[in-house]
Coordinates of C-alpha atoms in Angstrom, one line a residue:
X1012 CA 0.0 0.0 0.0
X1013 CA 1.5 3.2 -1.2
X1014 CA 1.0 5.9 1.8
X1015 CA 1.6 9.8 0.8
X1016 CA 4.6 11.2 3.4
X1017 CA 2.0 13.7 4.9
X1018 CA -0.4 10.7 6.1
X1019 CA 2.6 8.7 7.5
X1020 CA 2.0 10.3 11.4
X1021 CA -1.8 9.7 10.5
X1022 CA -1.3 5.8 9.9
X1023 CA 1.2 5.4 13.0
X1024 CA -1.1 7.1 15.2
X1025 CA -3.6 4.6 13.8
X1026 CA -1.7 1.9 14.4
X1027 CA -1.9 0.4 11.0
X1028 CA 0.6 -1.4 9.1
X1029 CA -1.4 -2.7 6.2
X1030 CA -4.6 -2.5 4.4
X1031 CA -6.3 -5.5 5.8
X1032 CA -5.6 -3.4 9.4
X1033 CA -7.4 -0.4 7.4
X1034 CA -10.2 -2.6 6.3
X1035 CA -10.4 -4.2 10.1
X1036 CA -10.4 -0.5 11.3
X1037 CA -14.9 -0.1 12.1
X1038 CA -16.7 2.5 14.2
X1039 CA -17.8 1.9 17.6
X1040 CA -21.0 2.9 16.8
X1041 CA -23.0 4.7 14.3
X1042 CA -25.2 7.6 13.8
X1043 CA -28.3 7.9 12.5
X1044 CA -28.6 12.0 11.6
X1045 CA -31.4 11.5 8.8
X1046 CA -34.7 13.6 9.5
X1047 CA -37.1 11.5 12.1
X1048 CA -40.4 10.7 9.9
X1049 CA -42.8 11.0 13.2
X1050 CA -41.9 11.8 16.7
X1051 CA -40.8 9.0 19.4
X1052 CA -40.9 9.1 22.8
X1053 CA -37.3 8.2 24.8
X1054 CA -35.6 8.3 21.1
X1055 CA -32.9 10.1 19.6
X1056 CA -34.5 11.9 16.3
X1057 CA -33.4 14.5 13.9
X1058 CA -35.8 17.1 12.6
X1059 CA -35.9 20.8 11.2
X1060 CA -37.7 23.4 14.1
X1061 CA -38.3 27.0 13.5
X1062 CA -38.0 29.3 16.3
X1063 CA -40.8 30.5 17.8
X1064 CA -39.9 31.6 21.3
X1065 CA -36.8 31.8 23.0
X1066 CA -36.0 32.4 27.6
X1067 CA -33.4 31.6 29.9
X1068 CA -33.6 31.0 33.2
X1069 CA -31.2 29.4 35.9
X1070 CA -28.5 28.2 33.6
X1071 CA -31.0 27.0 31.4
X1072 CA -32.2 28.0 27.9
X1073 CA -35.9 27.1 26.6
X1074 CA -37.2 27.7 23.6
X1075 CA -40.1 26.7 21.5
X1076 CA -40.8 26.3 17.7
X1077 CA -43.2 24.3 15.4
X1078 CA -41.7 21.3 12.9
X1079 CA -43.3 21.5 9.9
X1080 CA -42.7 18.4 9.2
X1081 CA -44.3 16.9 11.9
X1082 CA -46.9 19.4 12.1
X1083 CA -45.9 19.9 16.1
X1084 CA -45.2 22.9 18.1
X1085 CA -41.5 21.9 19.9
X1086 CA -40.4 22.9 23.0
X1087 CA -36.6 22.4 23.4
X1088 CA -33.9 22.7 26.5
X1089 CA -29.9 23.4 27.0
X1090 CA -28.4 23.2 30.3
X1091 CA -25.6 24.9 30.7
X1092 CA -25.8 27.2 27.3
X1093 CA -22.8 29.0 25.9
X1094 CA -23.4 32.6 24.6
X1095 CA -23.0 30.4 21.3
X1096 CA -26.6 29.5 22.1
X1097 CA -27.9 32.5 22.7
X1098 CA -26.5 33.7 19.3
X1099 CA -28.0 30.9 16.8
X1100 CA -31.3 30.5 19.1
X1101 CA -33.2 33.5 17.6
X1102 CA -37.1 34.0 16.5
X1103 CA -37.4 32.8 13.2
X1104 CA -34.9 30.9 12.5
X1105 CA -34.8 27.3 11.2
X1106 CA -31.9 25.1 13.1
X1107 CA -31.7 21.2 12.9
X1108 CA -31.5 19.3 16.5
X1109 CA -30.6 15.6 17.2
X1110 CA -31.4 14.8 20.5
X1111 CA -33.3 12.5 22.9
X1112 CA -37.2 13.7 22.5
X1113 CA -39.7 13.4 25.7
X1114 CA -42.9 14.7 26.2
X1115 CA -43.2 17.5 28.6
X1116 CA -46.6 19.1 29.5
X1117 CA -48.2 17.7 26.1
X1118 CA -45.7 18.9 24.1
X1119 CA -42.7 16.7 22.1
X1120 CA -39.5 17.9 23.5
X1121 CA -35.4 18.1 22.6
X1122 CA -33.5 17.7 25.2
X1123 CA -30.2 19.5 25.2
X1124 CA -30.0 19.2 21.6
X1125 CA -27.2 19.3 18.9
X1126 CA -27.6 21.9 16.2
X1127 CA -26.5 20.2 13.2
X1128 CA -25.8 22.0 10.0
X1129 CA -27.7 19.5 7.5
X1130 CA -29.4 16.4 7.7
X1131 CA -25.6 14.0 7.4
X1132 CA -27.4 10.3 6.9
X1133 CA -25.2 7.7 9.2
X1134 CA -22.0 8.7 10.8
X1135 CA -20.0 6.5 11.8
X1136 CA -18.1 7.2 15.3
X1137 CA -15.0 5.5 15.8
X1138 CA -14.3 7.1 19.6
X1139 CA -9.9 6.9 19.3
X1140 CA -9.2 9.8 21.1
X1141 CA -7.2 12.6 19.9
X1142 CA -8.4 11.8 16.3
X1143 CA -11.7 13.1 14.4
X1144 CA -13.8 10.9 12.7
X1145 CA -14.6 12.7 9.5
X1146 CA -10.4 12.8 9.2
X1147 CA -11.1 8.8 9.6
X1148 CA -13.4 8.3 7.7
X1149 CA -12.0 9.8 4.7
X1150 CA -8.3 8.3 5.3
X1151 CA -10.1 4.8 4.4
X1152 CA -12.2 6.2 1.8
X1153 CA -9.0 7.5 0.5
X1154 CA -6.9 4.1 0.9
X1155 CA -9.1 1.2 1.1
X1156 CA -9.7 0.0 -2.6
X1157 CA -9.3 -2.9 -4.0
X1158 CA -5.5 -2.7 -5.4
X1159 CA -3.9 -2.1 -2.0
X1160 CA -5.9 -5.0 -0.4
X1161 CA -4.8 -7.6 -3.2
X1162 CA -1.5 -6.6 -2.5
X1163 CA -2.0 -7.4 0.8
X1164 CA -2.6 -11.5 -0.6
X1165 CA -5.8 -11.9 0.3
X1166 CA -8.6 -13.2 -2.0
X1167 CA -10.8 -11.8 -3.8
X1168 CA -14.1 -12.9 -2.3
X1169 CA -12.6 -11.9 1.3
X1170 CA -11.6 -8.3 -0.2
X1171 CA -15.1 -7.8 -1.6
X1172 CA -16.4 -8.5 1.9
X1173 CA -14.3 -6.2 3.5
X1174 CA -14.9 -3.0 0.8
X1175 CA -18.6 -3.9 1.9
X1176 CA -17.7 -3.9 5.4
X1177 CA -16.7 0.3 4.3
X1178 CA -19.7 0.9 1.5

């Protein structure tokens, strides 16, 4: 397997020696950030809210909004907000949460919820500390094919299971 110079650290850090280790390299778990077709109680969904109403009280900010999609007013809560919070929570707007959803006095509620840029599919989380996923992630999209794995030796029905393993 033929590694660029400037990847090098990023493989040793890995701890991979060959493409086989690549190909054995799977998340720990992964995330499911598509939009959430209907609302379930004690689950983690993903949906677009608009802003209705924003307060804060006691190290705690609550808002509510209305999903269009789901044809629900929304409340929502952070614990512990940043003035980052206060900043993108504002009337009107439209932000994407992922986050446990409860009911709370008849209405569907987020629960400190992560703002999310756009609806991402699955995302795989591999949890090695010290390295980001998405850097991962794209280190085996970039090196696991099916040239550097016959070079590792291995045959060909194995190598189509483990490019699977990654599709």
């Amino acid at each position: 397997m033929k590694i660029k110079e400037s990847d090098f650290e990023f493989f040793k850090k890995l701890k991979i020696k060959s493409a086989i280790d690549l190909a054995l390299l799977l998340p720990k778990k992964i995330e499911n950030l598509n939009p959430s077709k209907n609302p379930k109680e004690n689950e983690i969904c993903t949906q677009k809210i608009t802003i209705k109403s924003v307060s804060s009280r006691k190290n705690q900010l609550f808002g509510l909004g209305f999903c269009e999609e789901w044809q629900e007013n929304i409340s929502f809560v952070f614990f512990h907000p940043r003035a980052w919070h206060f900043g993108i929570c504002k009337v009107g707007k439209g932000l994407i949460f992922n986050a446990k959803l409860s009911r709370f006095n008849h209405t569907w509620q987020f629960n400190n919820p992560k703002i999310l840029t756009s609806f991402e599919g699955f995302s795989p989380k591999y949890q090695i500390l010290g390295l980001k996923d998405a850097k991962i992630a794209a280190f085996i999209h970039k090196y696991l094919n099916y040239e550097n794995l016959q070079e590792s030796g291995i045959g060909d029905k194995y190598i189509h299971f483990l490019l699977n393993l990654h599709a």
